[in-house]
Amino acid sequence: MRVFLILVALLWVTPTVGLLASSFRDPTDIAASGWWEVFSKPSQLTTESYSTLLGKEEITDSLLNTVYITVPATVLVVVIGAMAGYAFAWMDFKGRDWWFVAVVALLVVPIQIALIPLADLFGDLGIFGSVIGVVLFHVGFGLPFAIFLLRNFFAEIPRELLEAARLDGAGEARLFATVIMPLGAPAIASLGIFQFLWVWNDMLVALIFSDSGSRPLTVALTEQTRQFSGNIETLAPGAFISMVIPLAVFFAFQRQFVSGVMAGAVK
């Protein structure tokens, strides 16, 4: 089993290693031989491709736009999803179960059917083609899963803890901040990572709802492909920059991601 898992890991990592090696090679070397030549000829390694890419204003602007889109979309989904999950788990209000069923039903709604209606709505509101429009789209489609995951996790917190906090005089806001949030940290962390990866790597929503001034890195790289065709010395470093940040986030919080998703899904 260990040998099998090691082989699977190597197969999964190989394209990433090849992309990294290609991003540090000269165009003539890329055309002449495969990326594995860097192990026998390390003199081929150069940072010229990165200097050329980062010298393009449209690339650096799109990288900043990716951050402007991803961070608010992740924070808003985590905060709103946590508050709604707590309300569905521990607060009594009329129609609570039916509202939760409606939220779960939204999980099966595909993004594609909402593109045109929301594009018309955002156009009427004057936010089509802006960062705000892209953020709101990701928040709207990220909340159903967030509420589902966190509600299931919060519902398994022992009732005695909540009752003890209420006996000490804690209100709903203080109970949420001092009891629910610390105990739900694994699920909240996994949700944040999942949302971050989804928004950072998205191209469909950004391609439709952003314009030249708000496009993220995925769209900018796609336009570079159309403009320069097979210009691998430009696309390889751009693709690796787009990949390395979500990979670093995932591996840094991998344990929280797995434990949180499993806990929320099973419970």
PDB file of C-alpha atoms in Angstrom:
ATOM      1  CA  MET A   1       0.000   0.000   0.000  1.00  0.00           C
ATOM      2  CA  ARG A   2       2.800   2.432   0.823  1.00  0.00           C
ATOM      3  CA  VAL A   3       4.531   1.696  -2.484  1.00  0.00           C
ATOM      4  CA  PHE A   4       1.250   2.243  -4.321  1.00  0.00           C
ATOM      5  CA  LEU A   5       0.620   5.552  -2.548  1.00  0.00           C
ATOM      6  CA  ILE A   6       4.171   6.707  -3.274  1.00  0.00           C
ATOM      7  CA  LEU A   7       3.705   5.906  -6.971  1.00  0.00           C
ATOM      8  CA  VAL A   8       0.396   7.792  -7.056  1.00  0.00           C
ATOM      9  CA  ALA A   9       2.037  10.779  -5.335  1.00  0.00           C
ATOM     10  CA  LEU A  10       4.903  10.769  -7.843  1.00  0.00           C
ATOM     11  CA  LEU A  11       2.499  10.649 -10.780  1.00  0.00           C
ATOM     12  CA  TRP A  12       0.554  13.561  -9.286  1.00  0.00           C
ATOM     13  CA  VAL A  13       3.652  15.656  -8.573  1.00  0.00           C
ATOM     14  CA  THR A  14       5.461  15.019 -11.886  1.00  0.00           C
ATOM     15  CA  PRO A  15       3.501  17.559 -13.994  1.00  0.00           C
ATOM     16  CA  THR A  16       4.062  20.221 -11.348  1.00  0.00           C
ATOM     17  CA  VAL A  17       7.789  19.516 -11.272  1.00  0.00           C
ATOM     18  CA  GLY A  18       7.898  19.631 -15.069  1.00  0.00           C
ATOM     19  CA  LEU A  19       6.077  22.951 -15.111  1.00  0.00           C
ATOM     20  CA  LEU A  20       8.467  24.362 -12.514  1.00  0.00           C
ATOM     21  CA  ALA A  21      11.511  23.198 -14.447  1.00  0.00           C
ATOM     22  CA  SER A  22      10.150  24.588 -17.719  1.00  0.00           C
ATOM     23  CA  SER A  23       9.453  27.954 -16.119  1.00  0.00           C
ATOM     24  CA  PHE A  24      13.162  28.320 -15.302  1.00  0.00           C
ATOM     25  CA  ARG A  25      14.456  27.314 -18.753  1.00  0.00           C
ATOM     26  CA  ASP A  26      15.376  29.375 -21.768  1.00  0.00           C
ATOM     27  CA  PRO A  27      13.023  29.149 -24.790  1.00  0.00           C
ATOM     28  CA  THR A  28      15.747  27.600 -26.949  1.00  0.00           C
ATOM     29  CA  ASP A  29      16.380  24.889 -24.350  1.00  0.00           C
ATOM     30  CA  ILE A  30      12.652  24.182 -24.067  1.00  0.00           C
ATOM     31  CA  ALA A  31      12.424  23.706 -27.825  1.00  0.00           C
ATOM     32  CA  ALA A  32      15.544  21.533 -27.969  1.00  0.00           C
ATOM     33  CA  SER A  33      14.926  19.021 -25.138  1.00  0.00           C
ATOM     34  CA  GLY A  34      12.603  17.917 -22.350  1.00  0.00           C
ATOM     35  CA  TRP A  35      12.335  19.563 -18.946  1.00  0.00           C
ATOM     36  CA  TRP A  36      14.167  16.667 -17.242  1.00  0.00           C
ATOM     37  CA  GLU A  37      17.413  17.897 -18.821  1.00  0.00           C
ATOM     38  CA  VAL A  38      17.718  20.433 -15.982  1.00  0.00           C
ATOM     39  CA  PHE A  39      18.792  17.633 -13.627  1.00  0.00           C
ATOM     40  CA  SER A  40      21.819  16.824 -15.778  1.00  0.00           C
ATOM     41  CA  LYS A  41      22.392  20.393 -16.980  1.00  0.00           C
ATOM     42  CA  PRO A  42      21.539  22.790 -14.140  1.00  0.00           C
ATOM     43  CA  SER A  43      23.205  25.611 -16.078  1.00  0.00           C
ATOM     44  CA  GLN A  44      19.982  25.828 -18.125  1.00  0.00           C
ATOM     45  CA  LEU A  45      18.164  27.312 -15.138  1.00  0.00           C
ATOM     46  CA  THR A  46      17.438  31.027 -15.464  1.00  0.00           C
ATOM     47  CA  THR A  47      14.978  33.538 -14.016  1.00  0.00           C
ATOM     48  CA  GLU A  48      14.665  35.519 -17.246  1.00  0.00           C
ATOM     49  CA  SER A  49      11.177  34.166 -17.962  1.00  0.00           C
ATOM     50  CA  TYR A  50       9.926  35.325 -14.558  1.00  0.00           C
ATOM     51  CA  SER A  51      11.492  38.744 -15.059  1.00  0.00           C
ATOM     52  CA  THR A  52       9.807  39.074 -18.443  1.00  0.00           C
ATOM     53  CA  LEU A  53       6.444  37.922 -17.128  1.00  0.00           C
ATOM     54  CA  LEU A  54       6.420  40.075 -13.994  1.00  0.00           C
ATOM     55  CA  GLY A  55       7.524  43.027 -16.090  1.00  0.00           C
ATOM     56  CA  LYS A  56       4.153  42.948 -17.853  1.00  0.00           C
ATOM     57  CA  GLU A  57       1.770  45.326 -16.117  1.00  0.00           C
ATOM     58  CA  GLU A  58      -1.297  43.329 -17.099  1.00  0.00           C
ATOM     59  CA  ILE A  59       0.080  40.251 -15.311  1.00  0.00           C
ATOM     60  CA  THR A  60       0.930  42.031 -12.067  1.00  0.00           C
ATOM     61  CA  ASP A  61      -2.431  43.828 -12.084  1.00  0.00           C
ATOM     62  CA  SER A  62      -4.272  40.552 -12.647  1.00  0.00           C
ATOM     63  CA  LEU A  63      -2.355  38.940  -9.771  1.00  0.00           C
ATOM     64  CA  LEU A  64      -3.499  41.742  -7.471  1.00  0.00           C
ATOM     65  CA  ASN A  65      -7.052  41.380  -8.786  1.00  0.00           C
ATOM     66  CA  THR A  66      -6.923  37.691  -7.909  1.00  0.00           C
ATOM     67  CA  VAL A  67      -6.058  38.613  -4.333  1.00  0.00           C
ATOM     68  CA  TYR A  68      -8.776  41.295  -4.246  1.00  0.00           C
ATOM     69  CA  ILE A  69     -11.327  38.707  -5.384  1.00  0.00           C
ATOM     70  CA  THR A  70     -10.197  35.678  -3.403  1.00  0.00           C
ATOM     71  CA  VAL A  71      -9.678  37.191   0.048  1.00  0.00           C
ATOM     72  CA  PRO A  72     -13.077  38.950   0.398  1.00  0.00           C
ATOM     73  CA  ALA A  73     -14.933  36.012  -1.166  1.00  0.00           C
ATOM     74  CA  THR A  74     -13.298  33.630   1.307  1.00  0.00           C
ATOM     75  CA  VAL A  75     -13.743  35.820   4.391  1.00  0.00           C
ATOM     76  CA  LEU A  76     -17.390  36.633   3.644  1.00  0.00           C
ATOM     77  CA  VAL A  77     -18.319  32.997   3.032  1.00  0.00           C
ATOM     78  CA  VAL A  78     -16.605  31.867   6.243  1.00  0.00           C
ATOM     79  CA  VAL A  79     -18.127  34.598   8.427  1.00  0.00           C
ATOM     80  CA  ILE A  80     -21.670  34.474   7.027  1.00  0.00           C
ATOM     81  CA  GLY A  81     -21.611  30.676   6.772  1.00  0.00           C
ATOM     82  CA  ALA A  82     -20.475  30.359  10.403  1.00  0.00           C
ATOM     83  CA  MET A  83     -23.214  32.659  11.687  1.00  0.00           C
ATOM     84  CA  ALA A  84     -25.889  30.944   9.612  1.00  0.00           C
ATOM     85  CA  GLY A  85     -24.611  27.493  10.585  1.00  0.00           C
ATOM     86  CA  TYR A  86     -24.843  28.421  14.263  1.00  0.00           C
ATOM     87  CA  ALA A  87     -28.364  29.753  13.789  1.00  0.00           C
ATOM     88  CA  PHE A  88     -29.539  26.576  12.043  1.00  0.00           C
ATOM     89  CA  ALA A  89     -27.877  24.365  14.661  1.00  0.00           C
ATOM     90  CA  TRP A  90     -28.787  26.042  17.960  1.00  0.00           C
ATOM     91  CA  MET A  91     -31.307  28.849  17.489  1.00  0.00           C
ATOM     92  CA  ASP A  92     -35.042  28.199  17.336  1.00  0.00           C
ATOM     93  CA  PHE A  93     -37.015  30.146  14.755  1.00  0.00           C
ATOM     94  CA  LYS A  94     -40.052  29.471  12.638  1.00  0.00           C
ATOM     95  CA  GLY A  95     -39.444  27.206   9.663  1.00  0.00           C
ATOM     96  CA  ARG A  96     -35.832  26.499  10.626  1.00  0.00           C
ATOM     97  CA  ASP A  97     -35.770  22.949   9.226  1.00  0.00           C
ATOM     98  CA  TRP A  98     -37.479  23.945   5.988  1.00  0.00           C
ATOM     99  CA  TRP A  99     -35.082  26.837   5.484  1.00  0.00           C
ATOM    100  CA  PHE A 100     -32.173  24.450   5.987  1.00  0.00           C
ATOM    101  CA  VAL A 101     -33.662  22.045   3.427  1.00  0.00           C
ATOM    102  CA  ALA A 102     -33.850  24.961   0.997  1.00  0.00           C
ATOM    103  CA  VAL A 103     -30.185  25.796   1.625  1.00  0.00           C
ATOM    104  CA  VAL A 104     -29.169  22.168   1.038  1.00  0.00           C
ATOM    105  CA  ALA A 105     -31.232  22.115  -2.163  1.00  0.00           C
ATOM    106  CA  LEU A 106     -29.170  25.035  -3.465  1.00  0.00           C
ATOM    107  CA  LEU A 107     -26.115  22.750  -3.465  1.00  0.00           C
ATOM    108  CA  VAL A 108     -27.387  21.022  -6.605  1.00  0.00           C
ATOM    109  CA  VAL A 109     -27.920  24.255  -8.551  1.00  0.00           C
ATOM    110  CA  PRO A 110     -25.221  24.431 -11.248  1.00  0.00           C
ATOM    111  CA  ILE A 111     -23.330  27.660 -11.729  1.00  0.00           C
ATOM    112  CA  GLN A 112     -23.970  27.695 -15.462  1.00  0.00           C
ATOM    113  CA  ILE A 113     -27.721  28.316 -15.204  1.00  0.00           C
ATOM    114  CA  ALA A 114     -27.166  31.471 -13.117  1.00  0.00           C
ATOM    115  CA  LEU A 115     -24.603  33.139 -15.369  1.00  0.00           C
ATOM    116  CA  ILE A 116     -26.998  34.988 -17.691  1.00  0.00           C
ATOM    117  CA  PRO A 117     -29.609  36.035 -15.067  1.00  0.00           C
ATOM    118  CA  LEU A 118     -26.940  37.326 -12.693  1.00  0.00           C
ATOM    119  CA  ALA A 119     -25.105  39.064 -15.523  1.00  0.00           C
ATOM    120  CA  ASP A 120     -28.308  40.962 -16.315  1.00  0.00           C
ATOM    121  CA  LEU A 121     -28.871  41.746 -12.619  1.00  0.00           C
ATOM    122  CA  PHE A 122     -25.309  42.938 -12.070  1.00  0.00           C
ATOM    123  CA  GLY A 123     -25.582  45.045 -15.215  1.00  0.00           C
ATOM    124  CA  ASP A 124     -28.685  46.756 -13.836  1.00  0.00           C
ATOM    125  CA  LEU A 125     -26.885  47.341 -10.523  1.00  0.00           C
ATOM    126  CA  GLY A 126     -23.812  48.738 -12.270  1.00  0.00           C
ATOM    127  CA  ILE A 127     -21.373  46.155 -10.878  1.00  0.00           C
ATOM    128  CA  PHE A 128     -20.980  43.949 -13.953  1.00  0.00           C
ATOM    129  CA  GLY A 129     -17.332  43.799 -15.001  1.00  0.00           C
ATOM    130  CA  SER A 130     -16.076  44.794 -11.547  1.00  0.00           C
ATOM    131  CA  VAL A 131     -14.309  42.971  -8.727  1.00  0.00           C
ATOM    132  CA  ILE A 132     -17.416  43.387  -6.556  1.00  0.00           C
ATOM    133  CA  GLY A 133     -19.548  41.459  -9.039  1.00  0.00           C
ATOM    134  CA  VAL A 134     -17.124  38.532  -9.152  1.00  0.00           C
ATOM    135  CA  VAL A 135     -16.879  38.480  -5.348  1.00  0.00           C
ATOM    136  CA  LEU A 136     -20.663  38.506  -4.890  1.00  0.00           C
ATOM    137  CA  PHE A 137     -21.085  35.642  -7.345  1.00  0.00           C
ATOM    138  CA  HIS A 138     -18.567  33.488  -5.473  1.00  0.00           C
ATOM    139  CA  VAL A 139     -20.118  34.386  -2.113  1.00  0.00           C
ATOM    140  CA  GLY A 140     -23.601  33.477  -3.290  1.00  0.00           C
ATOM    141  CA  PHE A 141     -22.583  30.070  -4.621  1.00  0.00           C
ATOM    142  CA  GLY A 142     -20.180  29.337  -1.761  1.00  0.00           C
ATOM    143  CA  LEU A 143     -22.656  29.915   1.068  1.00  0.00           C
ATOM    144  CA  PRO A 144     -24.871  26.800   0.645  1.00  0.00           C
ATOM    145  CA  PHE A 145     -21.949  24.423   1.120  1.00  0.00           C
ATOM    146  CA  ALA A 146     -20.545  26.580   3.916  1.00  0.00           C
ATOM    147  CA  ILE A 147     -23.818  26.581   5.838  1.00  0.00           C
ATOM    148  CA  PHE A 148     -24.305  22.846   5.304  1.00  0.00           C
ATOM    149  CA  LEU A 149     -20.806  21.980   6.483  1.00  0.00           C
ATOM    150  CA  LEU A 150     -20.718  24.240   9.526  1.00  0.00           C
ATOM    151  CA  ARG A 151     -24.266  23.518  10.666  1.00  0.00           C
ATOM    152  CA  ASN A 152     -23.526  19.784  10.774  1.00  0.00           C
ATOM    153  CA  PHE A 153     -20.325  20.423  12.698  1.00  0.00           C
ATOM    154  CA  PHE A 154     -21.834  22.894  15.168  1.00  0.00           C
ATOM    155  CA  ALA A 155     -24.804  20.595  15.853  1.00  0.00           C
ATOM    156  CA  GLU A 156     -22.453  18.020  17.403  1.00  0.00           C
ATOM    157  CA  ILE A 157     -21.111  20.428  20.034  1.00  0.00           C
ATOM    158  CA  PRO A 158     -22.342  19.232  23.471  1.00  0.00           C
ATOM    159  CA  ARG A 159     -25.405  21.142  24.606  1.00  0.00           C
ATOM    160  CA  GLU A 160     -24.022  21.239  28.140  1.00  0.00           C
ATOM    161  CA  LEU A 161     -21.256  23.601  27.046  1.00  0.00           C
ATOM    162  CA  LEU A 162     -23.749  26.049  25.617  1.00  0.00           C
ATOM    163  CA  GLU A 163     -26.002  25.848  28.649  1.00  0.00           C
ATOM    164  CA  ALA A 164     -23.051  26.441  30.972  1.00  0.00           C
ATOM    165  CA  ALA A 165     -22.076  29.530  28.992  1.00  0.00           C
ATOM    166  CA  ARG A 166     -25.640  30.832  29.134  1.00  0.00           C
ATOM    167  CA  LEU A 167     -25.735  30.298  32.896  1.00  0.00           C
ATOM    168  CA  ASP A 168     -22.612  32.460  33.126  1.00  0.00           C
ATOM    169  CA  GLY A 169     -24.535  35.236  31.425  1.00  0.00           C
ATOM    170  CA  ALA A 170     -23.291  34.809  27.842  1.00  0.00           C
ATOM    171  CA  GLY A 171     -25.595  36.086  25.130  1.00  0.00           C
ATOM    172  CA  GLU A 172     -25.841  34.682  21.622  1.00  0.00           C
ATOM    173  CA  ALA A 173     -23.075  36.911  20.266  1.00  0.00           C
ATOM    174  CA  ARG A 174     -20.669  36.102  23.088  1.00  0.00           C
ATOM    175  CA  LEU A 175     -21.594  32.409  22.939  1.00  0.00           C
ATOM    176  CA  PHE A 176     -20.862  32.359  19.239  1.00  0.00           C
ATOM    177  CA  ALA A 177     -17.527  34.152  19.588  1.00  0.00           C
ATOM    178  CA  THR A 178     -16.147  32.385  22.690  1.00  0.00           C
ATOM    179  CA  VAL A 179     -17.570  28.858  22.425  1.00  0.00           C
ATOM    180  CA  ILE A 180     -18.741  28.033  18.903  1.00  0.00           C
ATOM    181  CA  MET A 181     -15.900  29.608  16.946  1.00  0.00           C
ATOM    182  CA  PRO A 182     -13.012  28.033  18.938  1.00  0.00           C
ATOM    183  CA  LEU A 183     -14.635  24.587  18.964  1.00  0.00           C
ATOM    184  CA  GLY A 184     -15.480  24.836  15.263  1.00  0.00           C
ATOM    185  CA  ALA A 185     -11.986  25.914  14.211  1.00  0.00           C
ATOM    186  CA  PRO A 186     -11.198  22.690  12.245  1.00  0.00           C
ATOM    187  CA  ALA A 187     -14.362  22.932  10.158  1.00  0.00           C
ATOM    188  CA  ILE A 188     -13.951  26.678   9.684  1.00  0.00           C
ATOM    189  CA  ALA A 189     -10.334  26.206   8.572  1.00  0.00           C
ATOM    190  CA  SER A 190     -11.286  23.493   6.082  1.00  0.00           C
ATOM    191  CA  LEU A 191     -14.075  25.648   4.690  1.00  0.00           C
ATOM    192  CA  GLY A 192     -11.726  28.610   4.281  1.00  0.00           C
ATOM    193  CA  ILE A 193      -9.182  26.499   2.420  1.00  0.00           C
ATOM    194  CA  PHE A 194     -11.812  24.952   0.175  1.00  0.00           C
ATOM    195  CA  GLN A 195     -13.314  28.336  -0.701  1.00  0.00           C
ATOM    196  CA  PHE A 196      -9.888  29.873  -1.250  1.00  0.00           C
ATOM    197  CA  LEU A 197      -8.848  27.124  -3.685  1.00  0.00           C
ATOM    198  CA  TRP A 198     -12.115  27.321  -5.601  1.00  0.00           C
ATOM    199  CA  VAL A 199     -12.087  31.086  -6.039  1.00  0.00           C
ATOM    200  CA  TRP A 200      -8.351  31.365  -6.770  1.00  0.00           C
ATOM    201  CA  ASN A 201      -8.494  28.744  -9.543  1.00  0.00           C
ATOM    202  CA  ASP A 202     -11.803  29.891 -11.048  1.00  0.00           C
ATOM    203  CA  MET A 203     -11.838  31.055 -14.639  1.00  0.00           C
ATOM    204  CA  LEU A 204     -15.437  30.631 -15.824  1.00  0.00           C
ATOM    205  CA  VAL A 205     -17.006  33.200 -13.492  1.00  0.00           C
ATOM    206  CA  ALA A 206     -14.108  35.636 -13.853  1.00  0.00           C
ATOM    207  CA  LEU A 207     -14.118  35.294 -17.632  1.00  0.00           C
ATOM    208  CA  ILE A 208     -17.766  36.384 -17.790  1.00  0.00           C
ATOM    209  CA  PHE A 209     -18.105  38.856 -14.915  1.00  0.00           C
ATOM    210  CA  SER A 210     -14.770  40.704 -15.094  1.00  0.00           C
ATOM    211  CA  ASP A 211     -13.456  43.219 -17.594  1.00  0.00           C
ATOM    212  CA  SER A 212      -9.961  44.304 -18.580  1.00  0.00           C
ATOM    213  CA  GLY A 213      -9.504  46.214 -15.328  1.00  0.00           C
ATOM    214  CA  SER A 214     -10.722  43.494 -12.964  1.00  0.00           C
ATOM    215  CA  ARG A 215      -9.631  40.243 -14.608  1.00  0.00           C
ATOM    216  CA  PRO A 216      -7.765  37.764 -12.370  1.00  0.00           C
ATOM    217  CA  LEU A 217      -4.635  35.829 -13.226  1.00  0.00           C
ATOM    218  CA  THR A 218      -6.453  32.846 -14.755  1.00  0.00           C
ATOM    219  CA  VAL A 219      -8.126  35.065 -17.352  1.00  0.00           C
ATOM    220  CA  ALA A 220      -4.932  37.021 -18.034  1.00  0.00           C
ATOM    221  CA  LEU A 221      -3.028  33.811 -18.730  1.00  0.00           C
ATOM    222  CA  THR A 222      -5.784  32.636 -21.058  1.00  0.00           C
ATOM    223  CA  GLU A 223      -5.497  35.874 -23.021  1.00  0.00           C
ATOM    224  CA  GLN A 224      -1.715  35.418 -23.166  1.00  0.00           C
ATOM    225  CA  THR A 225      -2.335  32.005 -24.710  1.00  0.00           C
ATOM    226  CA  ARG A 226      -4.515  33.499 -27.421  1.00  0.00           C
ATOM    227  CA  GLN A 227      -2.042  36.282 -28.059  1.00  0.00           C
ATOM    228  CA  PHE A 228       1.226  34.325 -28.053  1.00  0.00           C
ATOM    229  CA  SER A 229      -0.066  30.854 -28.931  1.00  0.00           C
ATOM    230  CA  GLY A 230       2.589  28.336 -27.819  1.00  0.00           C
ATOM    231  CA  ASN A 231       4.832  30.804 -25.992  1.00  0.00           C
ATOM    232  CA  ILE A 232       5.734  28.398 -23.191  1.00  0.00           C
ATOM    233  CA  GLU A 233       8.415  30.652 -21.711  1.00  0.00           C
ATOM    234  CA  THR A 234       5.661  33.134 -20.825  1.00  0.00           C
ATOM    235  CA  LEU A 235       2.906  30.717 -19.883  1.00  0.00           C
ATOM    236  CA  ALA A 236       4.985  28.310 -17.786  1.00  0.00           C
ATOM    237  CA  PRO A 237       6.053  30.841 -15.120  1.00  0.00           C
ATOM    238  CA  GLY A 238       2.576  32.380 -15.121  1.00  0.00           C
ATOM    239  CA  ALA A 239       0.908  29.015 -14.625  1.00  0.00           C
ATOM    240  CA  PHE A 240       3.317  28.099 -11.845  1.00  0.00           C
ATOM    241  CA  ILE A 241       2.748  31.400 -10.035  1.00  0.00           C
ATOM    242  CA  SER A 242      -0.986  30.774 -10.268  1.00  0.00           C
ATOM    243  CA  MET A 243      -0.500  27.252  -8.928  1.00  0.00           C
ATOM    244  CA  VAL A 244       2.072  27.671  -6.180  1.00  0.00           C
ATOM    245  CA  ILE A 245       0.008  29.903  -3.865  1.00  0.00           C
ATOM    246  CA  PRO A 246      -3.047  27.593  -3.541  1.00  0.00           C
ATOM    247  CA  LEU A 247      -0.713  24.604  -3.272  1.00  0.00           C
ATOM    248  CA  ALA A 248       1.163  26.259  -0.419  1.00  0.00           C
ATOM    249  CA  VAL A 249      -2.107  27.092   1.349  1.00  0.00           C
ATOM    250  CA  PHE A 250      -3.423  23.549   0.953  1.00  0.00           C
ATOM    251  CA  PHE A 251      -0.286  21.802   2.172  1.00  0.00           C
ATOM    252  CA  ALA A 252       0.102  24.237   5.063  1.00  0.00           C
ATOM    253  CA  PHE A 253      -3.411  23.441   6.350  1.00  0.00           C
ATOM    254  CA  GLN A 254      -3.888  19.945   4.960  1.00  0.00           C
ATOM    255  CA  ARG A 255      -4.581  18.345   8.342  1.00  0.00           C
ATOM    256  CA  GLN A 256      -7.245  20.905   9.242  1.00  0.00           C
ATOM    257  CA  PHE A 257      -8.788  20.559   5.793  1.00  0.00           C
ATOM    258  CA  VAL A 258      -9.176  16.773   6.016  1.00  0.00           C
ATOM    259  CA  SER A 259     -10.330  16.673   9.639  1.00  0.00           C
ATOM    260  CA  GLY A 260     -12.804  19.498   9.172  1.00  0.00           C
ATOM    261  CA  VAL A 261     -14.394  18.145   5.993  1.00  0.00           C
ATOM    262  CA  MET A 262     -14.684  14.623   7.412  1.00  0.00           C
ATOM    263  CA  ALA A 263     -16.175  15.869  10.666  1.00  0.00           C
ATOM    264  CA  GLY A 264     -18.734  18.089   8.980  1.00  0.00           C
ATOM    265  CA  ALA A 265     -19.704  15.517   6.353  1.00  0.00           C
ATOM    266  CA  VAL A 266     -19.967  12.512   8.679  1.00  0.00           C
ATOM    267  CA  LYS A 267     -21.651  14.249  11.592  1.00  0.00           C
TER     268      LYS A 267
END
